[in-house]
Amino acid sequence: MAHLLVVESWVGSMSRLLPRAIREGGHEFTFLTRDLHHYLRSAPEGTAHPLLGARNVITADTNDTEALLPLAERLHTVFGFDGVLTSCDYYLPAVARTAERLGLPGPGSGPVRDACRKDATRRVLAGAGLPGPRFAVHEAWADLARAAREIGYPLVVKPVDLCAGMYVRRVDDEEQLASAVRELAGFPVNARGQRRASVVLLEELLDGPEVSVETVSHAGAVHVVGVTDKSVGGAPAFIETGHMFPAALSAADAEAAGRTALDALEALGLTDATVAHTEIKLTSAGPRVVEVNPRPAGNRITELVRHVTGIDLAAAFVDVSLGRAPDLRRTATGLAGAAVGFLVPRTAGTLEALDGSRLRALPDVLEVELAAPGTPVRPAGSNNEYLGHVMAGDPEGPGARARVETLLDELRSGLVVR
């Protein structure tokens, strides 16, 4: 039995999938967090959050990496950890440094740091000769305005250190740019209480559909598990409205996307102890990297992969974090494709009615998860404001996306916000 140190987590699906994978692998874990209530609040009423079922739950200031490292050393002398991991982007750099300090498996703190900073990722990939969008990184308004004119509108404004599409905006002129920059400046601290970098990333707007490549790295080899497609809405924001696995691509496009992800991971140095989710635009000029996430995909993509291939990316994440070869053998699941669609709110108010009981009984529906009546609702500006999701499988192939859209239409017809 191995013992893992888990430092914080997202409170979404991975916060449940990861404890399950640890236990199903025959292991145990210690959970380290700065705020127990963050997880208590996210658990359904009357239930305990799976992360708080750890062998040990310890509170400490996980935002202070310099204090976290000696604490982890002291805990390691007592518990003898075999691996350390997190699913939360905001703690990936600290966990990578912790793994190095304790002599445990990990992808390396430098590569993780560069992947978690969108501006550093751009510089590393450009330095490696990988084609990408024109970009600029500045803090002062005069520099941003000048760089925007040089890149040319339309362009994309991005924070360099936020997740879930927060404050990522398309802008078509200088007035919209100024508004986006002001909005971002009004969010100086992220949801975990960490002060953000004040620089802003400007990128050329890329054409074409977006996909993600799900990979597992172990002992210097990177394995492509598959390619997921993505639907995006909510302009001028970029909100993920759904995903399908595998993506409905030609063999050539899927191969090109996979090769681009492998090149990016190699350039960043993420070739060991990593499950990665690399987002790519299939532009008219060829594949271009949007960003590289050195952790398993969110938004239920890992479950789409599992339903279709039998590969459990959460379990693979545990394995590589322990320095063990992951089980990436495909098994027959009866499904050739699966899709998930998200209910994205467009109005503000309070959720009064949303019923998915009929959908749950349908044979091709894999998941239905919906917000409860009484939930405050606001128009979505990122991937954090969903009112729920529905997932469906298709034994034949790419029909899952159309099926999910039909199911979402049914949910919307019964949606009442006042």
XYZ file of N, CA, C and O in Angstrom, residues 92-193:
408
model
N -0.091 23.264 -8.532
C 0.812 22.386 -9.266
C 2.283 22.778 -9.100
O 3.130 21.901 -8.881
N 2.648 24.070 -9.187
C 4.060 24.416 -8.991
C 4.569 24.064 -7.593
O 5.698 23.570 -7.439
N 3.755 24.318 -6.561
C 4.176 23.992 -5.192
C 4.339 22.493 -5.016
O 5.274 22.030 -4.338
N 3.453 21.709 -5.615
C 3.556 20.252 -5.505
C 4.801 19.741 -6.233
O 5.482 18.832 -5.752
N 5.105 20.332 -7.383
C 6.311 19.914 -8.113
C 7.562 20.197 -7.284
O 8.493 19.371 -7.229
N 7.598 21.343 -6.621
C 8.740 21.644 -5.758
C 8.788 20.706 -4.556
O 9.871 20.295 -4.111
N 7.610 20.365 -4.036
C 7.562 19.436 -2.903
C 8.098 18.067 -3.293
O 8.862 17.441 -2.540
N 7.710 17.581 -4.475
C 8.200 16.287 -4.941
C 9.722 16.299 -5.058
O 10.397 15.349 -4.659
N 10.257 17.397 -5.589
C 11.718 17.509 -5.688
C 12.363 17.501 -4.307
O 13.377 16.831 -4.086
N 11.786 18.249 -3.372
C 12.368 18.334 -2.031
C 12.363 16.968 -1.334
O 13.313 16.624 -0.620
N 11.293 16.206 -1.551
C 11.170 14.907 -0.869
C 11.791 13.771 -1.659
O 11.796 12.621 -1.181
N 12.303 14.046 -2.854
C 12.894 12.999 -3.671
C 11.874 12.027 -4.217
O 12.166 10.848 -4.430
N 10.646 12.539 -4.500
C 9.562 11.699 -4.997
C 9.361 11.927 -6.490
O 9.804 12.940 -7.044
N 8.663 11.017 -7.179
C 8.442 11.184 -8.617
C 7.704 12.487 -8.926
O 6.832 12.911 -8.165
N 8.057 13.079 -10.040
C 7.387 14.304 -10.449
C 7.941 14.793 -11.773
O 9.013 14.352 -12.209
N 7.236 15.701 -12.425
C 7.662 16.169 -13.743
C 8.762 17.216 -13.704
O 9.294 17.594 -14.750
N 9.095 17.736 -12.543
C 10.091 18.801 -12.443
C 9.429 20.146 -12.235
O 8.444 20.470 -12.896
N 9.960 20.924 -11.315
C 9.315 22.186 -10.970
C 9.415 23.222 -12.080
O 8.493 24.022 -12.275
N 10.535 23.230 -12.809
C 10.684 24.198 -13.893
C 9.659 23.999 -14.987
O 8.952 24.952 -15.379
N 9.530 22.789 -15.540
C 8.506 22.552 -16.549
C 7.087 22.861 -16.075
O 6.290 23.429 -16.820
N 6.764 22.487 -14.848
C 5.416 22.764 -14.329
C 5.190 24.263 -14.192
O 4.133 24.782 -14.553
N 6.179 24.968 -13.675
C 6.058 26.422 -13.541
C 5.808 27.067 -14.906
O 4.934 27.925 -15.053
N 6.545 26.649 -15.918
C 6.381 27.237 -17.248
C 5.018 26.898 -17.851
O 4.407 27.724 -18.529
N 4.532 25.680 -17.613
C 3.228 25.295 -18.153
C 2.093 26.037 -17.470
O 1.062 26.315 -18.092
N 2.271 26.353 -16.181
C 1.203 27.011 -15.428
C 1.172 28.520 -15.643
O 0.224 29.174 -15.193
N 2.174 29.074 -16.285
C 2.173 30.494 -16.644
C 2.026 30.587 -18.162
O 2.905 30.201 -18.917
N 0.895 31.122 -18.605
C 0.619 31.146 -20.036
C 1.653 31.954 -20.817
O 1.955 31.632 -21.973
N 2.197 32.998 -20.204
C 3.220 33.776 -20.907
C 4.519 32.989 -21.016
O 5.190 33.017 -22.057
N 4.891 32.259 -19.961
C 6.106 31.439 -20.018
C 5.952 30.327 -21.048
O 6.905 30.005 -21.781
N 4.772 29.716 -21.110
C 4.522 28.679 -22.107
C 4.761 29.217 -23.512
O 5.407 28.577 -24.345
N 4.212 30.393 -23.784
C 4.399 30.999 -25.106
C 5.879 31.188 -25.422
O 6.342 30.898 -26.528
N 6.634 31.684 -24.455
C 8.058 31.946 -24.699
C 8.824 30.640 -24.926
O 9.684 30.563 -25.806
N 8.532 29.615 -24.130
C 9.228 28.342 -24.274
C 8.923 27.719 -25.637
O 9.828 27.250 -26.344
N 7.656 27.707 -26.022
C 7.287 27.092 -27.296
C 7.875 27.861 -28.467
O 8.350 27.269 -29.451
N 7.841 29.194 -28.377
C 8.432 30.003 -29.444
C 9.934 29.756 -29.517
O 10.509 29.643 -30.612
N 10.594 29.660 -28.362
C 12.028 29.402 -28.335
C 12.396 28.053 -28.916
O 13.508 27.874 -29.434
N 11.455 27.102 -28.844
C 11.694 25.773 -29.398
C 11.340 25.701 -30.878
O 11.475 24.635 -31.498
N 10.883 26.816 -31.441
C 10.557 26.851 -32.861
C 9.184 26.331 -33.202
O 8.886 26.101 -34.390
N 8.308 26.140 -32.216
C 6.954 25.681 -32.510
C 6.100 26.852 -32.980
O 6.085 27.905 -32.333
N 5.406 26.706 -34.093
C 4.579 27.816 -34.579
C 3.447 28.112 -33.613
O 2.850 27.204 -33.029
N 3.152 29.387 -33.442
C 2.084 29.796 -32.532
C 1.576 31.165 -32.915
O 2.060 31.786 -33.877
N 0.607 31.669 -32.175
C 0.076 32.998 -32.476
C 1.085 34.086 -32.132
O 1.947 33.895 -31.267
N 0.976 35.206 -32.812
C 1.738 36.371 -32.366
C 1.215 36.765 -30.991
O 0.019 36.701 -30.736
N 2.115 37.176 -30.102
C 1.693 37.484 -28.740
C 2.579 38.568 -28.152
O 3.674 38.859 -28.654
N 2.098 39.160 -27.074
C 2.859 40.152 -26.319
C 2.414 40.086 -24.872
O 1.261 39.722 -24.577
N 3.328 40.431 -23.954
C 3.042 40.412 -22.516
C 3.474 41.752 -21.935
O 4.647 42.117 -22.022
N 2.505 42.488 -21.371
C 2.813 43.791 -20.795
C 1.927 44.042 -19.590
O 0.912 43.366 -19.378
N 2.305 45.041 -18.821
C 1.509 45.480 -17.679
C 0.932 46.870 -17.907
O -0.247 47.103 -17.637
N 1.729 47.797 -18.390
C 1.292 49.182 -18.572
C 0.335 49.301 -19.754
O 0.524 48.662 -20.797
N -0.668 50.185 -19.589
C -1.673 50.349 -20.636
C -1.064 50.805 -21.960
O -1.420 50.291 -23.030
N -0.139 51.725 -21.925
C 0.449 52.232 -23.168
C 1.131 51.113 -23.944
O 1.031 51.032 -25.177
N 1.811 50.228 -23.220
C 2.481 49.105 -23.882
C 1.472 48.114 -24.455
O 1.660 47.568 -25.549
N 0.403 47.863 -23.711
C -0.633 46.953 -24.195
C -1.305 47.501 -25.445
O -1.528 46.772 -26.421
N -1.646 48.777 -25.415
C -2.315 49.386 -26.566
C -1.414 49.339 -27.797
O -1.877 49.049 -28.920
N -0.139 49.637 -27.611
C 0.795 49.617 -28.741
C 0.954 48.189 -29.282
O 0.927 47.965 -30.499
N 1.106 47.206 -28.379
C 1.268 45.821 -28.811
C 0.023 45.322 -29.536
O 0.130 44.578 -30.516
N -1.140 45.739 -29.067
C -2.381 45.318 -29.721
C -2.431 45.827 -31.150
O -2.856 45.110 -32.070
N -2.003 47.062 -31.362
C -1.980 47.606 -32.727
C -0.985 46.854 -33.594
O -1.238 46.608 -34.784
N 0.122 46.452 -33.010
C 1.135 45.727 -33.780
C 0.668 44.315 -34.136
O 0.902 43.842 -35.253
N 0.021 43.634 -33.178
C -0.505 42.288 -33.459
C -1.665 42.384 -34.431
O -1.772 41.603 -35.380
N -2.553 43.350 -34.203
C -3.724 43.539 -35.044
C -4.971 42.930 -34.451
O -4.945 41.797 -33.954
N -6.048 43.704 -34.485
C -7.345 43.204 -34.014
C -7.975 42.330 -35.096
O -7.700 42.507 -36.285
N -8.869 41.382 -34.692
C -9.227 41.008 -33.319
C -8.106 40.209 -32.657
O -7.320 39.542 -33.321
N -8.089 40.283 -31.331
C -7.123 39.503 -30.573
C -7.766 38.990 -29.293
O -8.930 39.298 -28.997
N -7.001 38.211 -28.543
C -7.496 37.603 -27.306
C -6.707 38.166 -26.133
O -5.475 38.218 -26.175
N -7.433 38.590 -25.096
C -6.837 39.065 -23.851
C -6.894 37.926 -22.840
O -7.956 37.315 -22.642
N -5.755 37.641 -22.184
C -5.704 36.542 -21.223
C -4.957 36.948 -19.961
O -3.910 37.592 -20.048
N -5.441 36.538 -18.813
C -4.589 36.554 -17.620
C -3.542 35.460 -17.795
O -3.794 34.453 -18.481
N -2.392 35.614 -17.184
C -1.344 34.605 -17.370
C -1.436 33.474 -16.361
O -0.746 32.462 -16.500
N -2.329 33.615 -15.348
C -2.292 32.656 -14.235
C -3.664 32.336 -13.670
O -3.789 32.046 -12.479
N -4.693 32.366 -14.512
C -6.019 31.937 -14.079
C -6.456 30.727 -14.901
O -5.836 30.382 -15.910
N -7.545 30.089 -14.482
C -8.009 28.857 -15.098
C -9.478 28.983 -15.478
O -10.136 29.977 -15.177
N -9.995 27.940 -16.129
C -11.418 27.816 -16.456
C -11.915 28.924 -17.370
O -13.093 29.243 -17.370
N -11.010 29.515 -18.135
C -11.413 30.571 -19.055
C -11.727 31.892 -18.394
O -12.292 32.788 -19.038
N -11.367 32.055 -17.135
C -11.686 33.288 -16.418
C -10.986 34.487 -17.058
O -9.775 34.483 -17.261
N -11.778 35.499 -17.387
C -11.306 36.774 -17.922
C -10.583 36.642 -19.266
O -9.896 37.570 -19.683
N -10.749 35.534 -19.940
C -10.254 35.411 -21.316
C -11.316 36.010 -22.230
O -12.471 35.582 -22.213
N -10.938 36.993 -23.026
C -11.911 37.734 -23.829
C -11.383 38.011 -25.231
O -10.209 38.326 -25.413
N -12.268 37.950 -26.187
C -11.982 38.458 -27.535
C -12.235 39.956 -27.522
O -13.249 40.428 -26.988
N -11.325 40.710 -28.115
C -11.514 42.154 -28.249
C -11.288 42.544 -29.708
O -10.383 42.033 -30.366
N -12.117 43.470 -30.195
C -12.077 43.869 -31.602
C -11.546 45.270 -31.824
O -11.346 45.678 -32.966
N -11.345 46.018 -30.737
C -10.827 47.372 -30.887
C -10.236 47.823 -29.554
O -10.310 47.108 -28.538
N -9.670 49.013 -29.544
C -8.979 49.494 -28.356
C -9.937 49.750 -27.202
O -9.572 49.554 -26.033
N -11.150 50.157 -27.494
C -12.127 50.381 -26.429
C -12.444 49.072 -25.708
O -12.496 49.018 -24.475
N -12.648 47.993 -26.473
C -12.912 46.695 -25.859
C -11.678 46.189 -25.108
O -11.804 45.566 -24.056
N -10.505 46.474 -25.634
C -9.281 46.087 -24.948
C -9.187 46.771 -23.591
O -8.883 46.128 -22.573
N -9.455 48.058 -23.558
C -9.379 48.808 -22.300
C -10.363 48.248 -21.282
O -10.043 48.105 -20.095
N -11.565 47.904 -21.746
C -12.574 47.352 -20.847
C -12.127 45.999 -20.289
O -12.270 45.729 -19.092
N -11.570 45.144 -21.144
C -11.121 43.825 -20.696
C -9.965 43.932 -19.703
O -9.905 43.197 -18.718
N -9.057 44.861 -19.955
C -7.913 45.044 -19.064
C -8.368 45.577 -17.709
O -7.893 45.143 -16.656
N -9.320 46.511 -17.717
C -9.863 47.032 -16.448
C -10.552 45.927 -15.663
O -10.389 45.822 -14.437
N -11.338 45.114 -16.349
C -12.051 44.025 -15.681
C -11.064 43.059 -15.038
O -11.243 42.626 -13.895
N -10.010 42.715 -15.737
C -9.014 41.800 -15.203
C -8.272 42.416 -14.023
O -8.006 41.736 -13.016
N -7.965 43.700 -14.108
C -7.260 44.381 -13.013
C -8.093 44.398 -11.739
O -7.553 44.483 -10.627
N -9.419 44.292 -11.877
C -10.300 44.273 -10.715
C -10.365 42.921 -10.025
O -11.146 42.744 -9.079
N -9.558 41.969 -10.469
C -9.526 40.633 -9.862
C -8.076 40.303 -9.507
O -7.430 39.455 -10.123
N -7.511 40.977 -8.509
C -6.078 40.847 -8.220
C -5.697 39.584 -7.455
O -4.515 39.253 -7.369
N -6.685 38.888 -6.882
C -6.414 37.697 -6.068
C -7.299 36.564 -6.586
O -8.499 36.750 -6.797
N -6.715 35.385 -6.795
C -7.521 34.291 -7.337
C -8.415 33.660 -6.266
O -8.396 34.066 -5.100
N -9.179 32.662 -6.670
C -10.176 32.059 -5.781
C -9.563 31.345 -4.583
O -10.262 31.038 -3.621
N -8.254 31.092 -4.617
C -7.580 30.443 -3.497
C -6.762 31.417 -2.670
O -5.927 31.011 -1.866
N -7.001 32.704 -2.852
C -6.344 33.706 -2.028
C -4.919 34.020 -2.427
O -4.179 34.647 -1.662
